[in-house]
Amino acid sequence: MTVRLSVVSYRTPVHNDWCPGCGDFGILSSVQMALADLQIPPHQVAVFSGIGCSGKTPHYINAFGIHTLHGRVLPFALGAKLANPSLTVLAVGGDGDGLGIGAGHFVNTGRRNVDITYIVFDNGVYGLTKGQASPTLARGLKTKSLPKPNINDAINPIAIAVAAGYTFIARGYAYDTKHLKELIKMGIQHRGSAFINVLQPCPTYNDITTKEWYAGEDRVVEGKPLPRIYKLEDEGYDGEVKSADFDEMNAKKIQAITKSFEWGDRIPVGVFYRNNFIPSYEDRITENIKDYYSNPPAKQAIASADGRTIVSIDDILKEFLV
Amino acid sequence: MGSTKISWMIGGAQGTGVDSSANVFSRAAAIYGLNVFGKREYYSNIKGEHSYFSVVISDGPVRSTMDEVHLLATFDSETVVRHAWEVMGGGGIIYDSMAVNEKITSIPTLEKPVLERIQMRLSREGVGETVGDVLEVARRGGVRLYPIPYMELLKKVGELTGEQQLSALSRMTNTIAVGVSLSLLSIPMNHLETALSQVFRAKAKVVKSNVLAAEVASEYVKNHFASDFPYRVEPRAKTKKLFISGTSAVALGKIVAGCRFQTYYPITPASDESVYLEDHQVFDIYHEYPHLKEVEELNGHGSIVVVQTEDEIAAINMVSGAALAGARASTATSGPGFDLMAEGLGWAGMNEVPVVVTLYQRGGPSTGLPTRHEQGELLFSIFGGHGEFPRLVLASGDIEEAFYDVARAFNYAERYQTPVVHILDKALANSNMTVDVFDPSKIRIDRGKLITSWDTSLGTYKRFKFTEDGISYRTVFGTENGIFWNTGDEHDELGHITEEPSLRDRMMEKRMKKLEIADAEIPDSERVILHGDYDAPYLILSWGSTKGAIIDAIEYLASEGLRFAFAQVKLVNPFPTRFLQNLMTQYRKLIVVEQNFTGQFALLLRAKTGVQADHLIVKYNGRPFSFSEIRDGLKEAVIHGSPRIVKRSGG
């Protein structure tokens, strides 16, 4: 008998202590809805997080939930996925976590294309330490938590993801959970590293890129606010690579990078880039280990019932025998 | 007892085949039936700097190198100039007869202090400053000289093989040096061919021409030198042995112990282990038990995934991820990399994840002496990281021990669900020695409280459930009804964050309890090994790769009537406090030997047992203790009573 899994199946009774109105709630429920839509049993899912407000996400999801170290979410997630490639592995973290302290892992994960989905909660500030500027806060901005305007330039996560080699790159908006849920589903179903940057207003420390600002409430046209956010797919943008042709891949990458710099009056969300022609890291492993998928590291028997090793090194020892 | 040891050395510029010629020589001697110990010394450099290999061959056990050289094989001037002084009277130097007129000041890679020291010695002897003058001083000291016209012999090899290119021929220079060495030592040349084909796997042509080169060399020796080289050794009964390096032995240990996931970031001298594993990624499963379900599922072979990460932070944390998924997982690194792993190690300790870190210490601090030896991380491996968490630290004394200890490290990690540091060092990593053939049937695999399913009638699964021994049942990712949470924050039994003080107390006590259990459960025999003369008046205490030199030295000193007991401490955390407290009362003097400045083991000993060692023999110049240094150091300690003895030999 198969029980149909609902969003409730992915909830835990843990008290959620995010600030009221936090964008994180939207991301959390998008993840839960995506898992329910895909009917992935909770025990087949491992959710990893970094440190900060977003780091608490796994505690609110009924699945293996691993709250790791500041900036280190990706290595943990990759280790789990490579040890057992049948798992659905999600990584979540803040913009400071992934693009500041964890930037090295962010870039190098792109080189590998391991089949995981990485969701960045991008709010421009370090919330849990009371609102310092994060790597995505533009220069010159002074949120209410900053004593002086931000002196550093912001980095562009989408452009970096393209350059690093991620094969599914999207941007979502925390308050559009229906759209975000679809992006997360696409990310999970994509065979390779999916990166989803989510614009997530921080109601407590970031009084600049607020929910109202994204909604365009500061610029009313004909009595209605003119939203800043628009969907790429609504305007015919197609980020999908259609063939293994090198030139096409590059053209699509450049298109995504160009698009990623659009900001301010109009802010695109949706899929910037998708490429199914790059082999995943797991596929690359099978070139050396043919039965990697059926006998991955976590599934291999290593001992007989009485604790003896089942490995024979007779053949290897030949090179050392004297 | 009563064994003969001969010390042979070969040197040359890095990239000129010093390694492979030492390997060929050592294997030929080992195939002949001798025991061999070889140590590699090299600069942090790819080509041009001086490197050398020091090898001891013996009819009895040999576990260390010695300072005295019986036969020095050279094919460049720098090796003569640097090492001629180490050759003992009656010994010999093989050198290029064309190079004798070269001035020692024209050797660019000779450091100024070394050059000045040599110039002083030459002027004291009233000779000039050429390679020939260095050799003359050696000759006056009773050293035999064996000039070899390398160029002439190479031309002859060229005629015989049809090889005309000088660059191809010159690659055989070192083989000529090996051929001359084997002839002088009366080691039959037929073993050389086997050795060459092992070293140059699958390169039949290379083997053939090198065999020819060695024959030409041997012929030359017969025609030009009297066969009176005084040092020779013949094997006793020939048994099958392995001639293997530390890093290869550890890699094999991991395969056998069930390690199926290894990460690393390139670092000297640890990377060799990971590269070896990657080269042997797929391996056989026992044919003798074809009926085993496990063997059938694996189609006759197992495999290990090796990931080269972007840094050591990723390396340790990827290992935690893999361990949580259920794989036995480890990483291998050296000091600078281990620094970066400190935070990840603490996370694994907090979340009770079984991870193994193989730590090859090298000269520190900072980049230190990247290719040289030191035991400077004893205290760091035990105490490094913020906050307090349980960990076990296991130190192997030699290559053979290291192979078997790998499985122990994984067993400890899974049994106590906590990080284990298997602490080794450069000397062990880069030495080669003959050892008894590894026997995997001696190894047992213990996965502790690992479970593959959870019966919900027992209630909700709690990863960190409070138990008598502090150890809870452990599921892995994918286990139905076995979901858990982890966090670096303090947590409750389910793994969710808590800051509640009484829960914090209980969790801290649960984790630390595991170390007490380990201390109570692990037998003394796995923690301390006693060597030497138990009834002796003096007790040596040491850890790690000093073992070989200490045993060789106390065996020698026994023949002079000086008797020592030696406690080799293997499990340095939890420290074998009770056992050592009882043991130490039985000796008149305690001597600690270790390869660092501050005497970290002596400090730990005092902290744990309240006992202050009487003598400390230390060394920190980056070169491992030789047998000779320990021999002399022990005498200094017991005869002259010096409390701190510093050793400084090695080039």
Short mmCIF file of N, CA, C and O in Angstrom, two decimals, chain A residues 10-110:
data_model
loop_
_atom_site.label_atom_id
_atom_site.label_comp_id
_atom_site.label_asym_id
_atom_site.label_seq_id
_atom_site.Cartn_x
_atom_site.Cartn_y
_atom_site.Cartn_z
N TYR A 10 6.34 16.29 5.57
CA TYR A 10 7.69 16.86 5.60
C TYR A 10 7.86 17.91 6.70
O TYR A 10 8.82 18.67 6.71
N ARG A 11 6.85 17.96 7.60
CA ARG A 11 6.95 18.95 8.68
C ARG A 11 7.42 18.29 9.96
O ARG A 11 7.17 17.11 10.18
N THR A 12 8.06 19.07 10.82
CA THR A 12 8.44 18.57 12.15
C THR A 12 7.73 19.44 13.18
O THR A 12 7.33 20.58 12.87
N PRO A 13 7.60 18.93 14.41
CA PRO A 13 6.95 19.75 15.45
C PRO A 13 7.91 20.78 16.07
O PRO A 13 7.51 21.46 17.03
N VAL A 14 9.09 20.92 15.55
CA VAL A 14 10.06 21.85 16.14
C VAL A 14 9.56 23.29 16.01
O VAL A 14 9.11 23.71 14.94
N HIS A 15 9.63 24.02 17.09
CA HIS A 15 9.19 25.42 17.09
C HIS A 15 10.07 26.25 16.15
O HIS A 15 11.30 26.23 16.24
N ASN A 16 9.43 26.97 15.24
CA ASN A 16 10.16 27.77 14.28
C ASN A 16 10.39 29.18 14.87
O ASN A 16 9.43 29.90 15.14
N ASP A 17 11.66 29.55 15.04
CA ASP A 17 11.93 30.83 15.69
C ASP A 17 12.44 31.92 14.74
O ASP A 17 13.12 32.85 15.15
N TRP A 18 12.13 31.79 13.45
CA TRP A 18 12.45 32.89 12.53
C TRP A 18 11.56 34.10 12.86
O TRP A 18 10.45 33.96 13.40
N CYS A 19 12.00 35.31 12.50
CA CYS A 19 11.22 36.51 12.78
C CYS A 19 9.88 36.44 12.01
O CYS A 19 9.83 35.92 10.90
N PRO A 20 8.85 37.00 12.57
CA PRO A 20 7.58 37.06 11.82
C PRO A 20 7.80 37.77 10.49
O PRO A 20 8.50 38.78 10.45
N GLY A 21 7.23 37.22 9.45
CA GLY A 21 7.33 37.86 8.13
C GLY A 21 8.61 37.54 7.39
O GLY A 21 8.86 38.07 6.30
N CYS A 22 9.44 36.68 7.93
CA CYS A 22 10.72 36.36 7.28
C CYS A 22 10.49 35.61 5.97
O CYS A 22 9.62 34.73 5.89
N GLY A 23 11.29 35.95 4.97
CA GLY A 23 11.21 35.27 3.68
C GLY A 23 11.54 33.80 3.76
O GLY A 23 11.15 33.01 2.89
N ASP A 24 12.25 33.42 4.81
CA ASP A 24 12.64 32.01 4.96
C ASP A 24 11.43 31.08 5.00
O ASP A 24 11.50 29.94 4.54
N PHE A 25 10.32 31.57 5.56
CA PHE A 25 9.13 30.71 5.65
C PHE A 25 8.68 30.27 4.26
O PHE A 25 8.28 29.13 4.06
N GLY A 26 8.74 31.22 3.31
CA GLY A 26 8.32 30.91 1.95
C GLY A 26 9.21 29.85 1.31
O GLY A 26 8.74 28.96 0.60
N ILE A 27 10.50 29.96 1.60
CA ILE A 27 11.43 28.98 1.01
C ILE A 27 11.19 27.61 1.63
O ILE A 27 11.14 26.58 0.93
N LEU A 28 11.03 27.59 2.95
CA LEU A 28 10.78 26.33 3.65
C LEU A 28 9.55 25.63 3.07
O LEU A 28 9.60 24.45 2.73
N SER A 29 8.46 26.37 2.93
CA SER A 29 7.26 25.67 2.44
C SER A 29 7.40 25.30 0.97
O SER A 29 6.87 24.27 0.54
N SER A 30 8.15 26.07 0.21
CA SER A 30 8.39 25.69 -1.20
C SER A 30 9.13 24.35 -1.27
O SER A 30 8.83 23.50 -2.11
N VAL A 31 10.11 24.19 -0.39
CA VAL A 31 10.87 22.94 -0.37
C VAL A 31 9.94 21.78 -0.01
O VAL A 31 9.91 20.74 -0.67
N GLN A 32 9.14 21.99 1.02
CA GLN A 32 8.23 20.92 1.46
C GLN A 32 7.21 20.58 0.37
O GLN A 32 6.94 19.40 0.12
N MET A 33 6.70 21.60 -0.30
CA MET A 33 5.74 21.35 -1.38
C MET A 33 6.40 20.62 -2.54
O MET A 33 5.80 19.71 -3.13
N ALA A 34 7.61 20.99 -2.84
CA ALA A 34 8.32 20.35 -3.96
C ALA A 34 8.53 18.86 -3.66
O ALA A 34 8.29 18.00 -4.51
N LEU A 35 8.94 18.55 -2.42
CA LEU A 35 9.17 17.16 -2.05
C LEU A 35 7.85 16.37 -2.11
O LEU A 35 7.82 15.22 -2.56
N ALA A 36 6.76 17.01 -1.67
CA ALA A 36 5.46 16.34 -1.69
C ALA A 36 5.02 16.10 -3.13
O ALA A 36 4.55 15.02 -3.48
N ASP A 37 5.19 17.12 -3.98
CA ASP A 37 4.82 16.96 -5.39
C ASP A 37 5.57 15.80 -6.03
O ASP A 37 5.04 15.05 -6.83
N LEU A 38 6.85 15.68 -5.67
CA LEU A 38 7.68 14.64 -6.29
C LEU A 38 7.53 13.30 -5.57
O LEU A 38 8.09 12.30 -6.00
N GLN A 39 6.79 13.29 -4.44
CA GLN A 39 6.54 12.05 -3.70
C GLN A 39 7.84 11.32 -3.32
O GLN A 39 7.97 10.11 -3.46
N ILE A 40 8.82 12.08 -2.87
CA ILE A 40 10.07 11.45 -2.43
C ILE A 40 9.93 11.12 -0.95
O ILE A 40 9.69 12.02 -0.14
N PRO A 41 10.06 9.85 -0.56
CA PRO A 41 9.90 9.50 0.84
C PRO A 41 10.91 10.25 1.71
O PRO A 41 12.07 10.40 1.32
N PRO A 42 10.47 10.74 2.87
CA PRO A 42 11.37 11.55 3.71
C PRO A 42 12.72 10.88 4.00
O PRO A 42 13.74 11.56 4.04
N HIS A 43 12.72 9.57 4.18
CA HIS A 43 14.00 8.93 4.53
C HIS A 43 14.95 8.81 3.34
O HIS A 43 16.08 8.39 3.49
N GLN A 44 14.47 9.18 2.16
CA GLN A 44 15.37 9.19 1.00
C GLN A 44 15.95 10.58 0.75
O GLN A 44 16.66 10.81 -0.23
N VAL A 45 15.60 11.52 1.63
CA VAL A 45 16.02 12.91 1.43
C VAL A 45 16.99 13.31 2.54
O VAL A 45 16.77 12.98 3.71
N ALA A 46 18.04 13.99 2.17
CA ALA A 46 18.93 14.58 3.18
C ALA A 46 19.05 16.06 2.87
O ALA A 46 19.41 16.45 1.75
N VAL A 47 18.71 16.87 3.88
CA VAL A 47 18.78 18.32 3.71
C VAL A 47 19.94 18.84 4.55
O VAL A 47 19.98 18.61 5.76
N PHE A 48 20.87 19.51 3.91
CA PHE A 48 22.04 20.06 4.59
C PHE A 48 21.91 21.58 4.66
O PHE A 48 21.38 22.20 3.73
N SER A 49 22.44 22.16 5.72
CA SER A 49 22.41 23.63 5.80
C SER A 49 23.72 24.14 6.37
O SER A 49 24.49 23.39 6.97
N GLY A 50 23.93 25.42 6.16
CA GLY A 50 25.11 26.07 6.74
C GLY A 50 24.71 26.70 8.08
O GLY A 50 23.89 26.16 8.81
N ILE A 51 25.31 27.87 8.36
CA ILE A 51 25.04 28.53 9.64
C ILE A 51 24.31 29.85 9.39
O ILE A 51 24.56 30.52 8.40
N GLY A 52 23.47 30.20 10.30
CA GLY A 52 22.69 31.43 10.18
C GLY A 52 21.23 31.07 10.30
O GLY A 52 20.88 29.94 10.62
N CYS A 53 20.35 32.06 10.04
CA CYS A 53 18.92 31.78 10.14
C CYS A 53 18.53 30.63 9.22
O CYS A 53 17.82 29.70 9.62
N SER A 54 19.03 30.67 7.97
CA SER A 54 18.69 29.62 7.01
C SER A 54 19.20 28.26 7.48
O SER A 54 18.65 27.22 7.11
N GLY A 55 20.24 28.27 8.31
CA GLY A 55 20.83 27.03 8.80
C GLY A 55 19.87 26.19 9.61
O GLY A 55 20.04 24.98 9.76
N LYS A 56 18.82 26.84 10.11
CA LYS A 56 17.86 26.10 10.94
C LYS A 56 16.85 25.31 10.11
O LYS A 56 16.09 24.49 10.64
N THR A 57 16.83 25.59 8.80
CA THR A 57 15.83 24.97 7.93
C THR A 57 15.67 23.45 8.13
O THR A 57 14.55 22.96 8.25
N PRO A 58 16.77 22.67 8.15
CA PRO A 58 16.60 21.21 8.25
C PRO A 58 15.82 20.77 9.47
O PRO A 58 15.12 19.75 9.42
N HIS A 59 15.92 21.53 10.55
CA HIS A 59 15.20 21.14 11.76
C HIS A 59 13.69 21.20 11.57
O HIS A 59 12.94 20.59 12.32
N TYR A 60 13.24 21.96 10.58
CA TYR A 60 11.81 22.11 10.34
C TYR A 60 11.31 21.16 9.26
O TYR A 60 10.14 21.20 8.90
N ILE A 61 12.21 20.36 8.72
CA ILE A 61 11.81 19.44 7.64
C ILE A 61 11.95 18.01 8.13
O ILE A 61 12.99 17.63 8.69
N ASN A 62 10.92 17.21 7.92
CA ASN A 62 11.00 15.80 8.29
C ASN A 62 11.72 15.03 7.18
O ASN A 62 11.12 14.52 6.24
N ALA A 63 13.03 14.99 7.32
CA ALA A 63 13.93 14.28 6.41
C ALA A 63 15.24 14.27 7.18
O ALA A 63 15.35 14.95 8.20
N PHE A 64 16.23 13.50 6.71
CA PHE A 64 17.53 13.59 7.38
C PHE A 64 17.99 15.05 7.30
O PHE A 64 18.06 15.61 6.20
N GLY A 65 18.24 15.65 8.44
CA GLY A 65 18.52 17.08 8.45
C GLY A 65 19.85 17.39 9.10
O GLY A 65 20.03 17.14 10.28
N ILE A 66 20.77 17.92 8.30
CA ILE A 66 22.14 18.08 8.80
C ILE A 66 22.53 19.55 8.76
O ILE A 66 22.77 20.13 7.69
N HIS A 67 22.58 20.12 9.92
CA HIS A 67 22.92 21.54 10.11
C HIS A 67 24.43 21.59 10.32
O HIS A 67 24.91 21.18 11.37
N THR A 68 25.15 22.03 9.32
CA THR A 68 26.62 21.87 9.35
C THR A 68 27.32 23.11 9.89
O THR A 68 26.84 23.74 10.82
N LEU A 69 28.44 23.43 9.29
CA LEU A 69 29.29 24.54 9.75
C LEU A 69 29.12 25.75 8.84
O LEU A 69 28.64 25.64 7.71
N HIS A 70 29.58 26.88 9.31
CA HIS A 70 29.44 28.10 8.52
C HIS A 70 30.24 27.99 7.22
O HIS A 70 31.46 27.85 7.24
N GLY A 71 29.52 28.04 6.11
CA GLY A 71 30.16 28.02 4.80
C GLY A 71 30.46 26.63 4.25
O GLY A 71 30.93 26.49 3.13
N ARG A 72 30.20 25.58 5.04
CA ARG A 72 30.67 24.25 4.63
C ARG A 72 29.58 23.32 4.16
O ARG A 72 29.78 22.11 4.07
N VAL A 73 28.41 23.86 3.91
CA VAL A 73 27.29 22.98 3.59
C VAL A 73 27.56 22.11 2.35
O VAL A 73 27.21 20.93 2.32
N LEU A 74 28.20 22.68 1.34
CA LEU A 74 28.36 21.92 0.09
C LEU A 74 29.26 20.69 0.25
O LEU A 74 28.89 19.61 -0.21
N PRO A 75 30.44 20.81 0.88
CA PRO A 75 31.24 19.59 1.04
C PRO A 75 30.50 18.47 1.78
O PRO A 75 30.56 17.31 1.37
N PHE A 76 29.78 18.81 2.83
CA PHE A 76 29.01 17.78 3.54
C PHE A 76 28.01 17.10 2.59
O PHE A 76 27.90 15.88 2.54
N ALA A 77 27.27 17.96 1.86
CA ALA A 77 26.23 17.44 0.97
C ALA A 77 26.84 16.55 -0.11
O ALA A 77 26.32 15.48 -0.43
N LEU A 78 27.96 16.99 -0.67
CA LEU A 78 28.61 16.22 -1.73
C LEU A 78 29.10 14.87 -1.21
O LEU A 78 28.98 13.85 -1.88
N GLY A 79 29.65 14.88 -0.01
CA GLY A 79 30.14 13.63 0.57
C GLY A 79 29.01 12.61 0.70
O GLY A 79 29.17 11.44 0.36
N ALA A 80 27.85 13.08 1.16
CA ALA A 80 26.72 12.17 1.33
C ALA A 80 26.23 11.64 -0.01
O ALA A 80 25.99 10.46 -0.19
N LYS A 81 26.10 12.55 -0.96
CA LYS A 81 25.57 12.16 -2.27
C LYS A 81 26.51 11.17 -2.96
O LYS A 81 26.07 10.19 -3.56
N LEU A 82 27.81 11.41 -2.87
CA LEU A 82 28.75 10.53 -3.55
C LEU A 82 28.85 9.17 -2.86
O LEU A 82 29.16 8.17 -3.48
N ALA A 83 28.59 9.16 -1.55
CA ALA A 83 28.62 7.88 -0.84
C ALA A 83 27.36 7.08 -1.13
O ALA A 83 27.39 5.85 -1.15
N ASN A 84 26.25 7.78 -1.36
CA ASN A 84 25.00 7.08 -1.70
C ASN A 84 24.23 7.89 -2.74
O ASN A 84 23.38 8.71 -2.41
N PRO A 85 24.50 7.65 -4.03
CA PRO A 85 23.91 8.49 -5.08
C PRO A 85 22.41 8.32 -5.25
O PRO A 85 21.80 9.08 -5.98
N SER A 86 21.80 7.36 -4.54
CA SER A 86 20.35 7.22 -4.68
C SER A 86 19.59 8.21 -3.80
O SER A 86 18.37 8.35 -3.91
N LEU A 87 20.27 8.92 -2.94
CA LEU A 87 19.62 9.90 -2.07
C LEU A 87 19.26 11.17 -2.85
O LEU A 87 19.93 11.52 -3.82
N THR A 88 18.20 11.84 -2.40
CA THR A 88 17.92 13.18 -2.89
C THR A 88 18.61 14.14 -1.91
O THR A 88 18.28 14.14 -0.72
N VAL A 89 19.55 14.91 -2.40
CA VAL A 89 20.33 15.75 -1.51
C VAL A 89 20.06 17.23 -1.81
O VAL A 89 20.23 17.68 -2.95
N LEU A 90 19.62 17.93 -0.78
CA LEU A 90 19.41 19.38 -0.89
C LEU A 90 20.39 20.08 0.04
O LEU A 90 20.67 19.60 1.14
N ALA A 91 20.91 21.21 -0.43
CA ALA A 91 21.75 22.04 0.42
C ALA A 91 21.11 23.41 0.47
O ALA A 91 20.66 23.92 -0.55
N VAL A 92 21.03 23.96 1.68
CA VAL A 92 20.50 25.32 1.80
C VAL A 92 21.47 26.15 2.63
O VAL A 92 22.23 25.62 3.44
N GLY A 93 21.44 27.45 2.41
CA GLY A 93 22.33 28.31 3.19
C GLY A 93 22.11 29.76 2.83
O GLY A 93 21.45 30.07 1.84
N GLY A 94 22.69 30.64 3.62
CA GLY A 94 22.55 32.06 3.37
C GLY A 94 23.54 32.55 2.33
O GLY A 94 24.42 31.80 1.89
N ASP A 95 23.40 33.81 1.95
CA ASP A 95 24.32 34.39 0.97
C ASP A 95 25.70 34.60 1.59
O ASP A 95 26.72 34.44 0.92
N GLY A 96 25.75 34.95 2.85
CA GLY A 96 27.06 35.09 3.51
C GLY A 96 27.73 33.75 3.65
O GLY A 96 28.93 33.59 3.44
N ASP A 97 26.93 32.74 3.97
CA ASP A 97 27.43 31.38 4.15
C ASP A 97 28.01 30.82 2.85
O ASP A 97 29.12 30.29 2.84
N GLY A 98 27.27 30.99 1.77
CA GLY A 98 27.68 30.35 0.52
C GLY A 98 28.60 31.20 -0.33
O GLY A 98 29.44 30.67 -1.07
N LEU A 99 28.47 32.53 -0.25
CA LEU A 99 29.22 33.39 -1.17
C LEU A 99 30.33 34.16 -0.45
O LEU A 99 31.18 34.77 -1.08
N GLY A 100 30.31 34.13 0.87
CA GLY A 100 31.39 34.74 1.65
C GLY A 100 32.31 33.66 2.14
O GLY A 100 33.17 33.17 1.42
N ILE A 101 32.05 33.18 3.33
CA ILE A 101 32.95 32.19 3.94
C ILE A 101 33.02 30.89 3.14
O ILE A 101 34.05 30.22 3.12
N GLY A 102 31.95 30.57 2.42
CA GLY A 102 31.96 29.30 1.68
C GLY A 102 32.19 29.46 0.20
O GLY A 102 31.95 28.53 -0.58
N ALA A 103 32.69 30.62 -0.23
CA ALA A 103 32.79 30.90 -1.67
C ALA A 103 33.64 29.88 -2.41
O ALA A 103 33.36 29.52 -3.55
N GLY A 104 34.69 29.41 -1.76
CA GLY A 104 35.58 28.44 -2.41
C GLY A 104 34.83 27.16 -2.73
O GLY A 104 35.00 26.57 -3.80
N HIS A 105 33.99 26.73 -1.82
CA HIS A 105 33.22 25.50 -2.06
C HIS A 105 32.16 25.74 -3.14
O HIS A 105 31.88 24.86 -3.94
N PHE A 106 31.58 26.95 -3.11
CA PHE A 106 30.56 27.29 -4.10
C PHE A 106 31.13 27.16 -5.51
O PHE A 106 30.55 26.54 -6.39
N VAL A 107 32.30 27.74 -5.71
CA VAL A 107 32.92 27.71 -7.03
C VAL A 107 33.33 26.28 -7.41
O VAL A 107 33.05 25.80 -8.51
N ASN A 108 33.96 25.58 -6.50
CA ASN A 108 34.49 24.26 -6.84
C ASN A 108 33.41 23.20 -7.01
O ASN A 108 33.63 22.20 -7.69
N THR A 109 32.27 23.42 -6.38
CA THR A 109 31.17 22.48 -6.58
C THR A 109 30.69 22.53 -8.04
O THR A 109 30.32 21.51 -8.62
N GLY A 110 30.78 23.71 -8.63
CA GLY A 110 30.41 23.85 -10.03
C GLY A 110 31.25 23.00 -10.97
O GLY A 110 30.79 22.53 -12.00
#
